[in-house]
Amino acid sequence: MKETKTFTEGKILKPLVLFVLPVLLALFLQAMYGAVDLLVVGKFASSVDVSAVSTGSQLMATITNLISSFAMGTTILLGQQIGSGKRKEGGETIGTAMVLFGIIALTMTVLILIFAPQLCRIMNAPEEAFNKTVAYVRICGGGTLIIVAYNLIGCIFRGLGDSNTPLITASW
């Protein structure tokens, strides 16, 4: 018989540490996406290209962290509902979060694509790398729907008590 993990009874430290480690590793891997872009560009392109990717990846990391932080609210609410045995409300929370974050993802994608030059000005992109920074932000911003979907699905799994699946999918 499979043992069910719970945070509502028994000792908390060991289950909590085992739950948090995959969360931290998944967030670390997500933060490394910009670093990998920099490594590749640094190996094969010019310093202007490195500057563009560096500035653009900082902007995208900020957006990703913002999305991830908002999605954590779903994790908390869902965890509370599941922990208290309110499975129906948990299902409603998942449905509501999917609709809400779908709207957020589409809106952010459009806004990033349209306002990439203004965002790059706010980030003080160097003039010689400005156009390439805008292009990088638009390319990455076009994938905002995927970024939002990954973070929301990961938060749903975590709210259900599974922090390993989001880690496994982050490492693909």
Tab-separated table of C-alpha atoms in Angstrom:
chain	number	residue	atom	x	y	z
A	1	MET	CA	0.000	0.000	0.000
A	2	LYS	CA	1.368	3.417	-1.005
A	3	GLU	CA	2.052	5.839	1.819
A	4	THR	CA	0.257	9.173	1.462
A	5	LYS	CA	2.292	12.305	2.134
A	6	THR	CA	0.623	14.804	4.406
A	7	PHE	CA	1.645	17.986	6.156
A	8	THR	CA	-1.346	17.969	8.482
A	9	GLU	CA	-0.254	15.224	10.875
A	10	GLY	CA	2.944	13.798	12.315
A	11	LYS	CA	6.427	15.293	12.136
A	12	ILE	CA	6.802	18.205	9.733
A	13	LEU	CA	10.541	18.913	9.326
A	14	LYS	CA	11.598	15.936	7.200
A	15	PRO	CA	8.552	15.993	4.848
A	16	LEU	CA	8.895	19.759	4.508
A	17	VAL	CA	12.600	19.590	3.614
A	18	LEU	CA	11.917	16.778	1.121
A	19	PHE	CA	9.161	18.909	-0.407
A	20	VAL	CA	11.152	22.170	-0.533
A	21	LEU	CA	14.384	20.842	-2.068
A	22	PRO	CA	12.808	20.051	-5.481
A	23	VAL	CA	11.079	23.455	-5.411
A	24	LEU	CA	14.377	25.252	-4.873
A	25	LEU	CA	16.134	23.191	-7.537
A	26	ALA	CA	13.370	23.886	-10.070
A	27	LEU	CA	13.560	27.630	-9.361
A	28	PHE	CA	17.352	27.495	-9.710
A	29	LEU	CA	17.080	25.730	-13.076
A	30	GLN	CA	14.571	28.301	-14.239
A	31	ALA	CA	16.966	31.095	-13.247
A	32	MET	CA	19.728	29.421	-15.256
A	33	TYR	CA	17.930	29.795	-18.599
A	34	GLY	CA	19.299	33.322	-19.041
A	35	ALA	CA	22.754	32.191	-17.955
A	36	VAL	CA	22.771	29.455	-20.587
A	37	ASP	CA	21.757	31.996	-23.220
A	38	LEU	CA	24.684	34.156	-22.101
A	39	LEU	CA	27.113	31.238	-22.225
A	40	VAL	CA	26.144	30.335	-25.778
A	41	VAL	CA	26.090	33.906	-27.049
A	42	GLY	CA	29.362	34.676	-25.263
A	43	LYS	CA	31.006	31.745	-26.995
A	44	PHE	CA	29.868	32.517	-30.521
A	45	ALA	CA	28.885	36.201	-30.788
A	46	SER	CA	30.121	39.719	-30.168
A	47	SER	CA	30.162	41.794	-26.993
A	48	VAL	CA	27.159	43.760	-28.297
A	49	ASP	CA	25.213	40.502	-28.519
A	50	VAL	CA	26.275	39.547	-24.989
A	51	SER	CA	25.100	42.937	-23.747
A	52	ALA	CA	21.734	42.483	-25.473
A	53	VAL	CA	21.185	39.026	-23.996
A	54	SER	CA	22.369	40.127	-20.563
A	55	THR	CA	19.958	43.059	-20.407
A	56	GLY	CA	17.089	41.152	-21.999
A	57	SER	CA	17.509	38.112	-19.778
A	58	GLN	CA	17.368	40.335	-16.676
A	59	LEU	CA	14.031	41.682	-17.858
A	60	MET	CA	12.702	38.207	-18.634
A	61	ALA	CA	13.934	36.881	-15.269
A	62	THR	CA	12.037	39.690	-13.553
A	63	ILE	CA	8.871	38.841	-15.476
A	64	THR	CA	9.294	35.130	-14.732
A	65	ASN	CA	9.800	35.820	-11.015
A	66	LEU	CA	6.693	38.005	-10.988
A	67	ILE	CA	4.618	35.268	-12.628
A	68	SER	CA	6.045	32.621	-10.313
A	69	SER	CA	5.272	34.733	-7.260
A	70	PHE	CA	1.659	35.280	-8.317
A	71	ALA	CA	1.249	31.586	-9.096
A	72	MET	CA	2.440	30.698	-5.579
A	73	GLY	CA	-0.860	32.091	-4.332
A	74	THR	CA	-2.543	29.218	-6.161
A	75	THR	CA	-0.205	26.769	-4.415
A	76	ILE	CA	-1.085	28.144	-0.996
A	77	LEU	CA	-4.841	28.250	-1.555
A	78	LEU	CA	-4.917	24.815	-3.185
A	79	GLY	CA	-2.747	23.302	-0.434
A	80	GLN	CA	-5.074	24.681	2.217
A	81	GLN	CA	-8.147	23.323	0.444
A	82	ILE	CA	-6.679	19.874	-0.180
A	83	GLY	CA	-5.275	19.724	3.354
A	84	SER	CA	-8.683	20.471	4.839
A	85	GLY	CA	-10.415	17.897	2.613
A	86	LYS	CA	-12.170	20.417	0.352
A	87	ARG	CA	-11.372	18.684	-2.928
A	88	LYS	CA	-14.253	20.278	-4.860
A	89	GLU	CA	-13.084	23.771	-3.903
A	90	GLY	CA	-9.569	22.727	-4.884
A	91	GLY	CA	-10.812	21.800	-8.336
A	92	GLU	CA	-12.582	25.131	-8.633
A	93	THR	CA	-9.379	26.918	-7.604
A	94	ILE	CA	-7.457	25.107	-10.347
A	95	GLY	CA	-10.065	26.040	-12.967
A	96	THR	CA	-10.170	29.664	-11.875
A	97	ALA	CA	-6.375	29.899	-11.821
A	98	MET	CA	-6.148	28.452	-15.327
A	99	VAL	CA	-8.571	31.024	-16.717
A	100	LEU	CA	-6.994	33.913	-14.804
A	101	PHE	CA	-3.433	33.000	-15.747
A	102	GLY	CA	-4.466	32.337	-19.348
A	103	ILE	CA	-5.729	35.912	-19.547
A	104	ILE	CA	-2.587	37.184	-17.814
A	105	ALA	CA	-0.354	35.208	-20.194
A	106	LEU	CA	-2.064	36.449	-23.338
A	107	THR	CA	-2.090	40.036	-22.080
A	108	MET	CA	1.565	39.942	-21.024
A	109	THR	CA	2.629	38.357	-24.305
A	110	VAL	CA	0.948	41.091	-26.313
A	111	LEU	CA	2.256	43.860	-24.035
A	112	ILE	CA	5.834	42.557	-24.122
A	113	LEU	CA	5.777	42.234	-27.899
A	114	ILE	CA	4.372	45.735	-28.359
A	115	PHE	CA	6.275	47.551	-25.613
A	116	ALA	CA	9.646	45.775	-25.890
A	117	PRO	CA	11.458	48.994	-26.914
A	118	GLN	CA	10.045	50.893	-23.947
A	119	LEU	CA	10.919	48.061	-21.572
A	120	CYS	CA	14.468	48.027	-22.917
A	121	ARG	CA	14.712	51.806	-22.382
A	122	ILE	CA	13.620	51.311	-18.770
A	123	MET	CA	16.360	48.661	-18.455
A	124	ASN	CA	18.885	51.179	-19.874
A	125	ALA	CA	19.946	48.886	-22.683
A	126	PRO	CA	23.153	50.262	-24.213
A	127	GLU	CA	22.460	52.174	-27.438
A	128	GLU	CA	24.771	49.976	-29.531
A	129	ALA	CA	22.917	46.847	-28.314
A	130	PHE	CA	19.433	48.368	-28.140
A	131	ASN	CA	17.929	46.797	-31.286
A	132	LYS	CA	19.316	43.375	-30.438
A	133	THR	CA	18.002	43.684	-26.874
A	134	VAL	CA	14.552	44.517	-28.238
A	135	ALA	CA	14.743	41.498	-30.556
A	136	TYR	CA	15.807	39.193	-27.687
A	137	VAL	CA	12.998	40.476	-25.438
A	138	ARG	CA	10.459	39.986	-28.226
A	139	ILE	CA	11.651	36.443	-28.910
A	140	CYS	CA	11.548	35.493	-25.229
A	141	GLY	CA	8.373	37.512	-24.652
A	142	GLY	CA	6.669	35.514	-27.384
A	143	GLY	CA	7.096	32.516	-25.103
A	144	THR	CA	5.414	34.162	-22.120
A	145	LEU	CA	2.416	31.875	-22.525
A	146	ILE	CA	4.711	28.870	-22.007
A	147	ILE	CA	6.455	30.517	-19.028
A	148	VAL	CA	3.107	31.224	-17.376
A	149	ALA	CA	1.759	27.746	-18.156
A	150	TYR	CA	4.842	26.013	-16.709
A	151	ASN	CA	4.769	28.100	-13.530
A	152	LEU	CA	1.040	27.650	-13.003
A	153	ILE	CA	1.112	23.899	-13.636
A	154	GLY	CA	4.126	23.584	-11.318
A	155	CYS	CA	2.288	25.502	-8.609
A	156	ILE	CA	-0.785	23.310	-9.030
A	157	PHE	CA	1.331	20.177	-8.600
A	158	ARG	CA	2.980	21.681	-5.528
A	159	GLY	CA	-0.417	22.594	-4.090
A	160	LEU	CA	-1.400	18.956	-4.531
A	161	GLY	CA	1.735	17.920	-2.626
A	162	ASP	CA	3.963	16.919	-5.580
A	163	SER	CA	7.110	19.033	-5.862
A	164	ASN	CA	9.079	16.452	-7.882
A	165	THR	CA	7.117	16.638	-11.152
A	166	PRO	CA	7.775	20.384	-11.681
A	167	LEU	CA	11.490	19.762	-11.038
A	168	ILE	CA	11.596	16.948	-13.576
A	169	THR	CA	9.835	19.073	-16.209
A	170	ALA	CA	12.094	22.072	-15.489
A	171	SER	CA	15.166	19.985	-16.245
A	172	TRP	CA	13.961	18.948	-19.716
